[in-house]
Structure formats: C-alpha cells, structure tokens
PDB file of C-alpha atoms in Angstrom:
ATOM      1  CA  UNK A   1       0.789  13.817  -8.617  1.00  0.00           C
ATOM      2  CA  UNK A   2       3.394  11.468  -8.761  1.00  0.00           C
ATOM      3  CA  UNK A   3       5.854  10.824  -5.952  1.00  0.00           C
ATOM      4  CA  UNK A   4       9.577   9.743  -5.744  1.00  0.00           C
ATOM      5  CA  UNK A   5      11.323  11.129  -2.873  1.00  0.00           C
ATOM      6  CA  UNK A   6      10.662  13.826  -0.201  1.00  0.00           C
ATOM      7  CA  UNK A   7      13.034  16.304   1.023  1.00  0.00           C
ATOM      8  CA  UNK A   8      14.361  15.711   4.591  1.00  0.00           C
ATOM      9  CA  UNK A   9      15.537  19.248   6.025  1.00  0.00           C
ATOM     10  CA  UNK A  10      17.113  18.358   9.523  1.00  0.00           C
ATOM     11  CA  UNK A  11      18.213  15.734  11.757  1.00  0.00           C
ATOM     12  CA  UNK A  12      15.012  16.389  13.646  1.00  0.00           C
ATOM     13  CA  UNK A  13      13.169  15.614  10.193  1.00  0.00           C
ATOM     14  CA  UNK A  14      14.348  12.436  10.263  1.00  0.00           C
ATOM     15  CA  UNK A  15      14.098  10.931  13.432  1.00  0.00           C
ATOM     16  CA  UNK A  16      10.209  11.772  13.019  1.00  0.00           C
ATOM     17  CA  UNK A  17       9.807   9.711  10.083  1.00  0.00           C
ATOM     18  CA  UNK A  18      11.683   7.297  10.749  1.00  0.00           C
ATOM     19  CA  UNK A  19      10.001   6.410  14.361  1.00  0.00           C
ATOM     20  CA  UNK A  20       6.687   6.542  12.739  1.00  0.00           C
ATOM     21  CA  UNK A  21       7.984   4.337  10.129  1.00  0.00           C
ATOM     22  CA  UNK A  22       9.267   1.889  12.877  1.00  0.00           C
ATOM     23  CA  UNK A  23       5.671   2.291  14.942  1.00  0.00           C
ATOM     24  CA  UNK A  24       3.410   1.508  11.908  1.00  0.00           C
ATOM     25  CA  UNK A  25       1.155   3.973  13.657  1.00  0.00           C
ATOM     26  CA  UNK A  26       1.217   7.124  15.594  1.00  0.00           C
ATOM     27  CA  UNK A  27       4.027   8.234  17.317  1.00  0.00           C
ATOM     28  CA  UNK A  28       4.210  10.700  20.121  1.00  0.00           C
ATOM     29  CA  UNK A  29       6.669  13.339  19.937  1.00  0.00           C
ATOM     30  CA  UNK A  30       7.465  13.631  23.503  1.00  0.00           C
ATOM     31  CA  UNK A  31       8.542   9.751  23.394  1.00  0.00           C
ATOM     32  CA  UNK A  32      11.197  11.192  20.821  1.00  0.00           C
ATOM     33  CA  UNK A  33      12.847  13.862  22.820  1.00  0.00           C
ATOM     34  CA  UNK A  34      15.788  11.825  24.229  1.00  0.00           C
ATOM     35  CA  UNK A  35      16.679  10.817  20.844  1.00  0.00           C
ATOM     36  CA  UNK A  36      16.649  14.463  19.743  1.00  0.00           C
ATOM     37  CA  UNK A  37      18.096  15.992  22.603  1.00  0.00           C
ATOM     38  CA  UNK A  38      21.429  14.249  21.113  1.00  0.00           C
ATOM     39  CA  UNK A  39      21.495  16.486  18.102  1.00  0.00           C
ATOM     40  CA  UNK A  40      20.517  20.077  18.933  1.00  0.00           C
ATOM     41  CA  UNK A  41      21.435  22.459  21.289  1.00  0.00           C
ATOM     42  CA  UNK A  42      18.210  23.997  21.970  1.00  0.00           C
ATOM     43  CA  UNK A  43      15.064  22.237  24.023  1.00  0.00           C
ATOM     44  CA  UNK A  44      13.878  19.095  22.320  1.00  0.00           C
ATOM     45  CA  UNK A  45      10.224  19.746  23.067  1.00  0.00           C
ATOM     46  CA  UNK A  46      10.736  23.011  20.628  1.00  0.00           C
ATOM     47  CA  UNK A  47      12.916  21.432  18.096  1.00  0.00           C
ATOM     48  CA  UNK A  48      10.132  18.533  17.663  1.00  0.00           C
ATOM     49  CA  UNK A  49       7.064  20.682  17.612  1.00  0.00           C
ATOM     50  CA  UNK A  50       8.593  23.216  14.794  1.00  0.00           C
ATOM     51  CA  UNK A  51      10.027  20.206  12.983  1.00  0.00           C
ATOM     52  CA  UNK A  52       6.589  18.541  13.035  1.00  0.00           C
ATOM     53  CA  UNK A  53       4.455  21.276  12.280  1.00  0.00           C
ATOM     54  CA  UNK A  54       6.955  21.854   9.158  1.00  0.00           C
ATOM     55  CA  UNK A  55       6.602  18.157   8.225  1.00  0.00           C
ATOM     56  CA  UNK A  56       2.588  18.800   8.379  1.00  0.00           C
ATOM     57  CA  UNK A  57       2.494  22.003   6.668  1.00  0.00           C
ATOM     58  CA  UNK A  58       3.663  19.965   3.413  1.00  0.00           C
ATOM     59  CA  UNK A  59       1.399  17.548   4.141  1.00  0.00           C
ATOM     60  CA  UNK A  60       3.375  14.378   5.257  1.00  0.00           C
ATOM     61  CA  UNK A  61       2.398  14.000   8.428  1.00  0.00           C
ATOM     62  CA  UNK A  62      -0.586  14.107  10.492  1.00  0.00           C
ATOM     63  CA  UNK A  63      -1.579  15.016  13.472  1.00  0.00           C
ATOM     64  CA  UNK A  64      -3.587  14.028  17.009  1.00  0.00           C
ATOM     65  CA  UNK A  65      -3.665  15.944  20.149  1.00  0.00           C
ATOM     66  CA  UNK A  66      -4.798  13.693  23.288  1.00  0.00           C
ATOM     67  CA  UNK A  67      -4.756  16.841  26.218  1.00  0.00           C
ATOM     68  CA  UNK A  68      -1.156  18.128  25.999  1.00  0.00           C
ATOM     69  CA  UNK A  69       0.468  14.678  23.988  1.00  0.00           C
ATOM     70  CA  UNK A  70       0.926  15.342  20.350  1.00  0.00           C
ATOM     71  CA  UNK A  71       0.542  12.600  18.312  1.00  0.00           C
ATOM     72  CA  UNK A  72       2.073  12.077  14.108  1.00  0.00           C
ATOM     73  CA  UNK A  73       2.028   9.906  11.801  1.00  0.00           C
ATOM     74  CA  UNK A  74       3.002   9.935   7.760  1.00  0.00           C
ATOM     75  CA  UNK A  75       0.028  10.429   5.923  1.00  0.00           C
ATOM     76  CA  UNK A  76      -0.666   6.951   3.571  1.00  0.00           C
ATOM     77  CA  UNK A  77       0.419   8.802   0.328  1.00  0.00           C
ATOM     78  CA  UNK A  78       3.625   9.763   1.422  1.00  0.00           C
ATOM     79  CA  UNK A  79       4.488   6.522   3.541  1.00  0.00           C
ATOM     80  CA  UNK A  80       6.658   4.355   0.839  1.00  0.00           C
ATOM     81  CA  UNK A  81       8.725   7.918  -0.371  1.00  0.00           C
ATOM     82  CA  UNK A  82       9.732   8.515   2.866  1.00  0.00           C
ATOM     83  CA  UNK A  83      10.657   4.589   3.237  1.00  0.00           C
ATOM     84  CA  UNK A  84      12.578   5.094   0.094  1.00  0.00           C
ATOM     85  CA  UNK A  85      13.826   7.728   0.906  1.00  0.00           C
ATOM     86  CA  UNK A  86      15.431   6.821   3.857  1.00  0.00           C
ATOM     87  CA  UNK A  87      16.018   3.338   2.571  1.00  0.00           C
ATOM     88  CA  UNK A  88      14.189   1.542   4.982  1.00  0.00           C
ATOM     89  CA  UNK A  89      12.664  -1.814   4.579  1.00  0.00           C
ATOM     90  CA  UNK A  90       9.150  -3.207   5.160  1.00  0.00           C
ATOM     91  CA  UNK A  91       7.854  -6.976   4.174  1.00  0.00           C
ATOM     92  CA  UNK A  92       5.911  -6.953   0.903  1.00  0.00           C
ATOM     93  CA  UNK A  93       2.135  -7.151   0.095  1.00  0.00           C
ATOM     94  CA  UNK A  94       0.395  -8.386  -3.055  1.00  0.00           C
ATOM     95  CA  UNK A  95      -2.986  -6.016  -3.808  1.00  0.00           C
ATOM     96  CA  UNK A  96      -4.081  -8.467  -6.929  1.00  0.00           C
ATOM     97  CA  UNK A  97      -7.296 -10.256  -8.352  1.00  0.00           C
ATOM     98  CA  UNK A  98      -8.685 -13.174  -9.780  1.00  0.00           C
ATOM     99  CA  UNK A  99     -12.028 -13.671 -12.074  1.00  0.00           C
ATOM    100  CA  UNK A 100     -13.728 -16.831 -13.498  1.00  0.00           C
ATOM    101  CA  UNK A 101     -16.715 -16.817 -16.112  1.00  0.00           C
ATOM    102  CA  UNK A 102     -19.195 -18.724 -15.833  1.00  0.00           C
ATOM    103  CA  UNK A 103     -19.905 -18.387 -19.437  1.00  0.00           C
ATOM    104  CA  UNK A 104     -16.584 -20.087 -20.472  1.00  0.00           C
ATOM    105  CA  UNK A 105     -16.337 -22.626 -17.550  1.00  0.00           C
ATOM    106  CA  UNK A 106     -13.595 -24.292 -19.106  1.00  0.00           C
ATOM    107  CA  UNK A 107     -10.895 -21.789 -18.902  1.00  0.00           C
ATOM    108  CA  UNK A 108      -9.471 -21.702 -15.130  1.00  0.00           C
ATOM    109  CA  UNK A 109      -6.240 -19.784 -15.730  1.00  0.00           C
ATOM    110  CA  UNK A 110      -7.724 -16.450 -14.528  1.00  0.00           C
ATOM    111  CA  UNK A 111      -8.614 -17.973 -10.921  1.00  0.00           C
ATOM    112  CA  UNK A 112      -4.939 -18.573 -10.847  1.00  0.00           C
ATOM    113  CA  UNK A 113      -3.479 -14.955 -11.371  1.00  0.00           C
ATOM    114  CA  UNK A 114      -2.880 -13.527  -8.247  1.00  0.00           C
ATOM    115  CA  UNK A 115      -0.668 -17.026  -7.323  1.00  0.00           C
ATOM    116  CA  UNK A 116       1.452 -16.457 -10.963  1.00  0.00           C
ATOM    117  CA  UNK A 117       1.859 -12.976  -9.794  1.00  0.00           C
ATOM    118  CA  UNK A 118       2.978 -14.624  -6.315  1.00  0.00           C
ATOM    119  CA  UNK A 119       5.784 -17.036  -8.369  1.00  0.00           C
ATOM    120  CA  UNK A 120       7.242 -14.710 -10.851  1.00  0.00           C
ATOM    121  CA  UNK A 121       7.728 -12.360  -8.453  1.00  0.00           C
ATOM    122  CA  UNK A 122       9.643 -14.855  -5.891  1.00  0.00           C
ATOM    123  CA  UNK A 123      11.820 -15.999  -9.126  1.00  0.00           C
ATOM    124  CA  UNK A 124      12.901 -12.146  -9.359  1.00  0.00           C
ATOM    125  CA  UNK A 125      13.750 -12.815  -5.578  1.00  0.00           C
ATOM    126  CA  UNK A 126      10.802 -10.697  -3.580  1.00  0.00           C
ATOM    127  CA  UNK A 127       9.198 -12.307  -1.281  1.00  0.00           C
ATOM    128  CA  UNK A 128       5.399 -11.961  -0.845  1.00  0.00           C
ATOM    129  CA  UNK A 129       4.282 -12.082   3.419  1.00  0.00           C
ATOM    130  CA  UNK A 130       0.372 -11.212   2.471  1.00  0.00           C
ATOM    131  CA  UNK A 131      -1.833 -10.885  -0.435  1.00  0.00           C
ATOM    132  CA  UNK A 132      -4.931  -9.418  -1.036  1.00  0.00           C
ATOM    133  CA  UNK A 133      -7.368 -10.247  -4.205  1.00  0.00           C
ATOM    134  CA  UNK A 134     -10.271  -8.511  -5.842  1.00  0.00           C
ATOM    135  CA  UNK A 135     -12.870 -11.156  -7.160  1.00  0.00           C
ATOM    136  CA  UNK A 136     -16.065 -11.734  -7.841  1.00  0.00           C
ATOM    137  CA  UNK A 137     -18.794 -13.735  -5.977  1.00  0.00           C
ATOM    138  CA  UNK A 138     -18.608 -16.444  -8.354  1.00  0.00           C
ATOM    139  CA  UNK A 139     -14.668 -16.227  -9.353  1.00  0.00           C
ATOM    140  CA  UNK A 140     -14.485 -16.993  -5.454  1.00  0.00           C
ATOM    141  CA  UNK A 141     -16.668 -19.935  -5.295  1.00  0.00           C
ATOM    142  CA  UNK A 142     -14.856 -22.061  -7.855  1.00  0.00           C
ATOM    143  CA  UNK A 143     -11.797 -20.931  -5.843  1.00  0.00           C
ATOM    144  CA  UNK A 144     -12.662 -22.482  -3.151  1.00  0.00           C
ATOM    145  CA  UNK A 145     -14.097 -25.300  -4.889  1.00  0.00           C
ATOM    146  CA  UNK A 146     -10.763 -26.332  -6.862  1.00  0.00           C
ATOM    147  CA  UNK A 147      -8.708 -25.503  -3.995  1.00  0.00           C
ATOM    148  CA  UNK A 148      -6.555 -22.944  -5.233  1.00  0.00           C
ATOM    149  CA  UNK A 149      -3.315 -22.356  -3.181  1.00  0.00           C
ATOM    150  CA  UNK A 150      -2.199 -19.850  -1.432  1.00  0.00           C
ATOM    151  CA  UNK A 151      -5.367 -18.555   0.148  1.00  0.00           C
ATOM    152  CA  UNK A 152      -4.815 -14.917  -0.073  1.00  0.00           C
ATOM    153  CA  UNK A 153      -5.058 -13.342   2.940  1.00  0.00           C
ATOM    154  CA  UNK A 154      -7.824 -10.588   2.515  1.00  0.00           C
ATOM    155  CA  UNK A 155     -10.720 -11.074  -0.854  1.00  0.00           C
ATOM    156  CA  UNK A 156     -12.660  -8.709  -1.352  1.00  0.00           C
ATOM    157  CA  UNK A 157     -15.787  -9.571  -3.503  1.00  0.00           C
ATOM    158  CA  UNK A 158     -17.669  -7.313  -5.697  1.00  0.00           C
ATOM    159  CA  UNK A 159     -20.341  -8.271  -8.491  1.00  0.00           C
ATOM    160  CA  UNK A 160     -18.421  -7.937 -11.846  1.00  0.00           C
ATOM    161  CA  UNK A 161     -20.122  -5.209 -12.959  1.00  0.00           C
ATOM    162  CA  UNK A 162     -18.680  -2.625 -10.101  1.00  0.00           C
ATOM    163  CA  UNK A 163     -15.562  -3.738 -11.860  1.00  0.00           C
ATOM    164  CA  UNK A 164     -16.892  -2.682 -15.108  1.00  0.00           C
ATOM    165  CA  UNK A 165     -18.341   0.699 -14.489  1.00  0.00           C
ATOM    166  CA  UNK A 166     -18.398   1.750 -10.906  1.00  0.00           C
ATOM    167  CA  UNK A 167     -15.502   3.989 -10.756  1.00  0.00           C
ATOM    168  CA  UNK A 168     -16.313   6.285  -7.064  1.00  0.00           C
ATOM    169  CA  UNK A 169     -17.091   2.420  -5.282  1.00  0.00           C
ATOM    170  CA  UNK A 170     -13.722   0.528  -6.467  1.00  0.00           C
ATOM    171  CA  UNK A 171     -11.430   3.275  -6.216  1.00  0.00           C
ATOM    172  CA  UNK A 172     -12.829   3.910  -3.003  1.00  0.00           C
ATOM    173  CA  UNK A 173     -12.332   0.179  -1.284  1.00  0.00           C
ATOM    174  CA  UNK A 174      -9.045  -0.234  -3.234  1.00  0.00           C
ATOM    175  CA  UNK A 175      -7.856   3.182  -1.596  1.00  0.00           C
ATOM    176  CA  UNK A 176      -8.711   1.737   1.438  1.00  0.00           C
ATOM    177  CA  UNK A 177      -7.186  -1.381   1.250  1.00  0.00           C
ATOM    178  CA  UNK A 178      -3.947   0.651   0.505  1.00  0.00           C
ATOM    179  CA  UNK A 179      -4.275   3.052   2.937  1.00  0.00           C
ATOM    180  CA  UNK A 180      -4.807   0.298   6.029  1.00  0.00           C
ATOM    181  CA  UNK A 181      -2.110  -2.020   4.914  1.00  0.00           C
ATOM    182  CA  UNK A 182       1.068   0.669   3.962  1.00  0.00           C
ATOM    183  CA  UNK A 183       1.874   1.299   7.442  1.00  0.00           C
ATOM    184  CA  UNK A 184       2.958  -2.217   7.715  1.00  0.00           C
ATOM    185  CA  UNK A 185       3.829  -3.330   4.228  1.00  0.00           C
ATOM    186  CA  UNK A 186       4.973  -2.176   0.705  1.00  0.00           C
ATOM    187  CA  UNK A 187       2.368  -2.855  -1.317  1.00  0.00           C
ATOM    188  CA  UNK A 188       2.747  -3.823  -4.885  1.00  0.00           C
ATOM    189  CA  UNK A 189       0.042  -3.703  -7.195  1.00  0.00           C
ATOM    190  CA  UNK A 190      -0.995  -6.309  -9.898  1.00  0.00           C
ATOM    191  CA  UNK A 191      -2.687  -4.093 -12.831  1.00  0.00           C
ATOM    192  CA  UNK A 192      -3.406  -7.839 -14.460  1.00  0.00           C
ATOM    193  CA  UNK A 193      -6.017  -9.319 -13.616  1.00  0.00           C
ATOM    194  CA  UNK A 194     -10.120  -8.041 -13.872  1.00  0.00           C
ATOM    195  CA  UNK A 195     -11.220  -4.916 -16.316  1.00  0.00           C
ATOM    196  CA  UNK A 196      -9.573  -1.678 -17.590  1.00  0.00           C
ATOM    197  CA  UNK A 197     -11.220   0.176 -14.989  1.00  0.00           C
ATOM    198  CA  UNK A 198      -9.804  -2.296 -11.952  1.00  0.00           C
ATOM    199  CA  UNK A 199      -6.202  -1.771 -13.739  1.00  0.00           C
ATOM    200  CA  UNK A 200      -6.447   2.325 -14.623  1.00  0.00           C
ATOM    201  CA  UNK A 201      -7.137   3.069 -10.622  1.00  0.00           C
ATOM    202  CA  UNK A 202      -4.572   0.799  -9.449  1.00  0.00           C
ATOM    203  CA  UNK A 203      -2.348   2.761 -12.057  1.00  0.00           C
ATOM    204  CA  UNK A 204      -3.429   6.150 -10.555  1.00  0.00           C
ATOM    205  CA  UNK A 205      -3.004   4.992  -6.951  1.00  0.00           C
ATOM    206  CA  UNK A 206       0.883   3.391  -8.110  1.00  0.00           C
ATOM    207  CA  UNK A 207       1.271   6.914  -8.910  1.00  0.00           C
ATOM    208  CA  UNK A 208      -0.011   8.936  -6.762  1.00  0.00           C
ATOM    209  CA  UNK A 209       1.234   7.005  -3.386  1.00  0.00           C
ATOM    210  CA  UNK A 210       4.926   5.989  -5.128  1.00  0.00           C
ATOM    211  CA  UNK A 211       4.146   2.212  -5.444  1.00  0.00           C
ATOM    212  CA  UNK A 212       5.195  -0.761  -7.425  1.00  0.00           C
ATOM    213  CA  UNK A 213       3.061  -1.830 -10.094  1.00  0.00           C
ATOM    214  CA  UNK A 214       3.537  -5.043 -12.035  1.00  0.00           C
ATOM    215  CA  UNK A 215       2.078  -6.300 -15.567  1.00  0.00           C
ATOM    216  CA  UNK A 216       2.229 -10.282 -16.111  1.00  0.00           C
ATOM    217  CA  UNK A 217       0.339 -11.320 -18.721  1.00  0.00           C
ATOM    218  CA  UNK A 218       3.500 -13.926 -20.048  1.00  0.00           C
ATOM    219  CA  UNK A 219       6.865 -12.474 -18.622  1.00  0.00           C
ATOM    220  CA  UNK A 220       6.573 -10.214 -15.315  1.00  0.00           C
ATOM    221  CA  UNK A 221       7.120  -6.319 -16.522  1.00  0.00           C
ATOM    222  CA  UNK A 222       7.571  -3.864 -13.830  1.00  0.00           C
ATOM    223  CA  UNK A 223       5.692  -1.155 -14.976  1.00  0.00           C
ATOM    224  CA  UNK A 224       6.666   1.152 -11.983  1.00  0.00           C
ATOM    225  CA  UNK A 225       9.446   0.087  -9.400  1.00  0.00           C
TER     226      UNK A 225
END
C-alpha cells in the first residue's frame, strides 16, 4: 500500500486531524466542540462522534474511551498524508545507520554516513532537529572512540548479522522507531547505509507510511519525497 493523500470529507474532518496533529498524541473530542460548534448547525457532540467514527472506519484514526471521554488519534501510517495533506509542518528526523568492519580497519567512511546524510541534506536546505542510527556493537565503539560528531540522538545496536538475515526482528524495531517518533517529527529515511535487507524494509515502510526516503552514495537522490 502506498500512500499520498487522504480524502478530507467535512469541516468536522478536518479540525480532527488537524488537533491531533497539533497534540502529537490523543486528542479528546469533547475538547474540540467549541471549535466545531462554529461550523455546523446541529450539536457538536454529534457532529464529532459521526465524523470520528467515519475517520476510524477507514482506518485513520484510533480510538480510547476513558468512562464517557472519547479519545483519537491518527494511526502512525496515516500521520505524514494527513500532514501533507493539509500542508502542515513538523521538524525533521533522520532514521539512518552507520557500520565499521573490523576486518578492513582502515576504511572509516561508513562510521561517517548518517552525518553526510545530515550535510547534504542541510545544503538542499532541510534542516535535521534529531537523528536516529542503526549500528552495530562494534561500528559504535570506534564511534565513540574517534569522536564522531553529531551524536545522534537515539542508536540502536544490533549484531551485524540481524542486519543480514533477520527480517521479523529489524523490521520490527525499525517500525517502532517510526511509529514512536511520527507524531512529533517527519521522518526521513536513509536507505544507505548497512545491508540490502536494512535498505528493502526501510523502502517498504517509505511506502507504506508516505515517507521520504533518500539514497547518497555520491550526490543525495531523493528516491521518494
């Protein structure tokens, strides 16, 4: 599945998203119905609950019920389509890598990805506010030994070989990642750096959730924007 835009039916529809947009988080409906009382003619508390329930039934939002509150938010997958779609602006976040053999101790370029990622995309004018790498245990050590600036924000460290071949345990933590960070950023992802594998699930996640996805191996190619 492969998302560009959702379709926005009412006024109603819209002040939804875009408060749980602005919340990063749940939202309660009832905290809405000022704002909605202003464009229809009929009860707010009805006009949010069918809106909402319409919004869930195509699976963009979900929904908790605390007593009689009724809580939404936009599920993770459909987060950065309805920011595009209604144009609205969050910082950006970096979801990249770095590696290092030990084998071939010599060549230190590949520690350095994620921060070439980092500059090309701030000569293209985005700035980055938080970046999270995929390593390796070793990849992480020499890191740290050399120095290597920026820190990212988040690493997360696997043995190379879940890289390699574990398909269910890195799609798993990257979809995480993704999923805890959207709310507050718009990620874009770095297919670079690692193995095949690391690069074909950040593909399928670019697709599936409507995200960036960069290439930048020499010049930076946008491979979805």
């Amino acid at each position: 599945m492969s998302l560009n835009s959702v379709r926005i039916e009412s006024e109603v529809q819209r002040i939804i998203l875009l408060n749980c947009l602005k919340s990063e988080n749940y939202v309660s409906l009832a905290s809405l119905a000022e704002e909605v009382s202003k464009v229809v003619r009929y009860r707010a508390s009805a006009a949010l609950s069918q809106n909402a329930a319409l919004l869930e039934r195509r699976g963009i939002l979900e929904k908790r019920v605390e007593g009689r509150r009724v809580y939404v938010k936009i599920r993770p997958n459909y987060v950065q389509v309805v920011r595009a779609t209604l144009n609205f602006k969050s910082p950006y976040c970096l979801i990249s890598g770095y590696t290092w053999n030990p084998m071939e101790p010599e060549k230190l370029e590949p520690l350095k990805n994620y921060v070439d990622a980092v500059k090309k995309l701030e000569d293209e004018g985005i700035k980055v506010d938080y970046i999270v790498c995929f390593t390796t245990p070793e990849a992480q050590n020499k890191r740290k030994e050399l120095g290597v600036t920026p820190e990212p924000n988040e690493e997360i460290v696997f043995p190379f070989k879940v890289y390699q071949s574990d398909y269910d345990r890195l799609k798993r933590e990257i979809k995480s990642v993704v999923d805890r960070l959207i709310y507050k950023y718009e990620p874009i992802l770095d297919i670079t750096p690692l193995t095949k594998l690391y690069s074909d699930i950040l593909a399928e996640i670019s697709e599936n959730y409507g995200l960036k996805r960069i290439y930048h191996f020499g010049p930076l190619t946008w491979l979805k924007k």
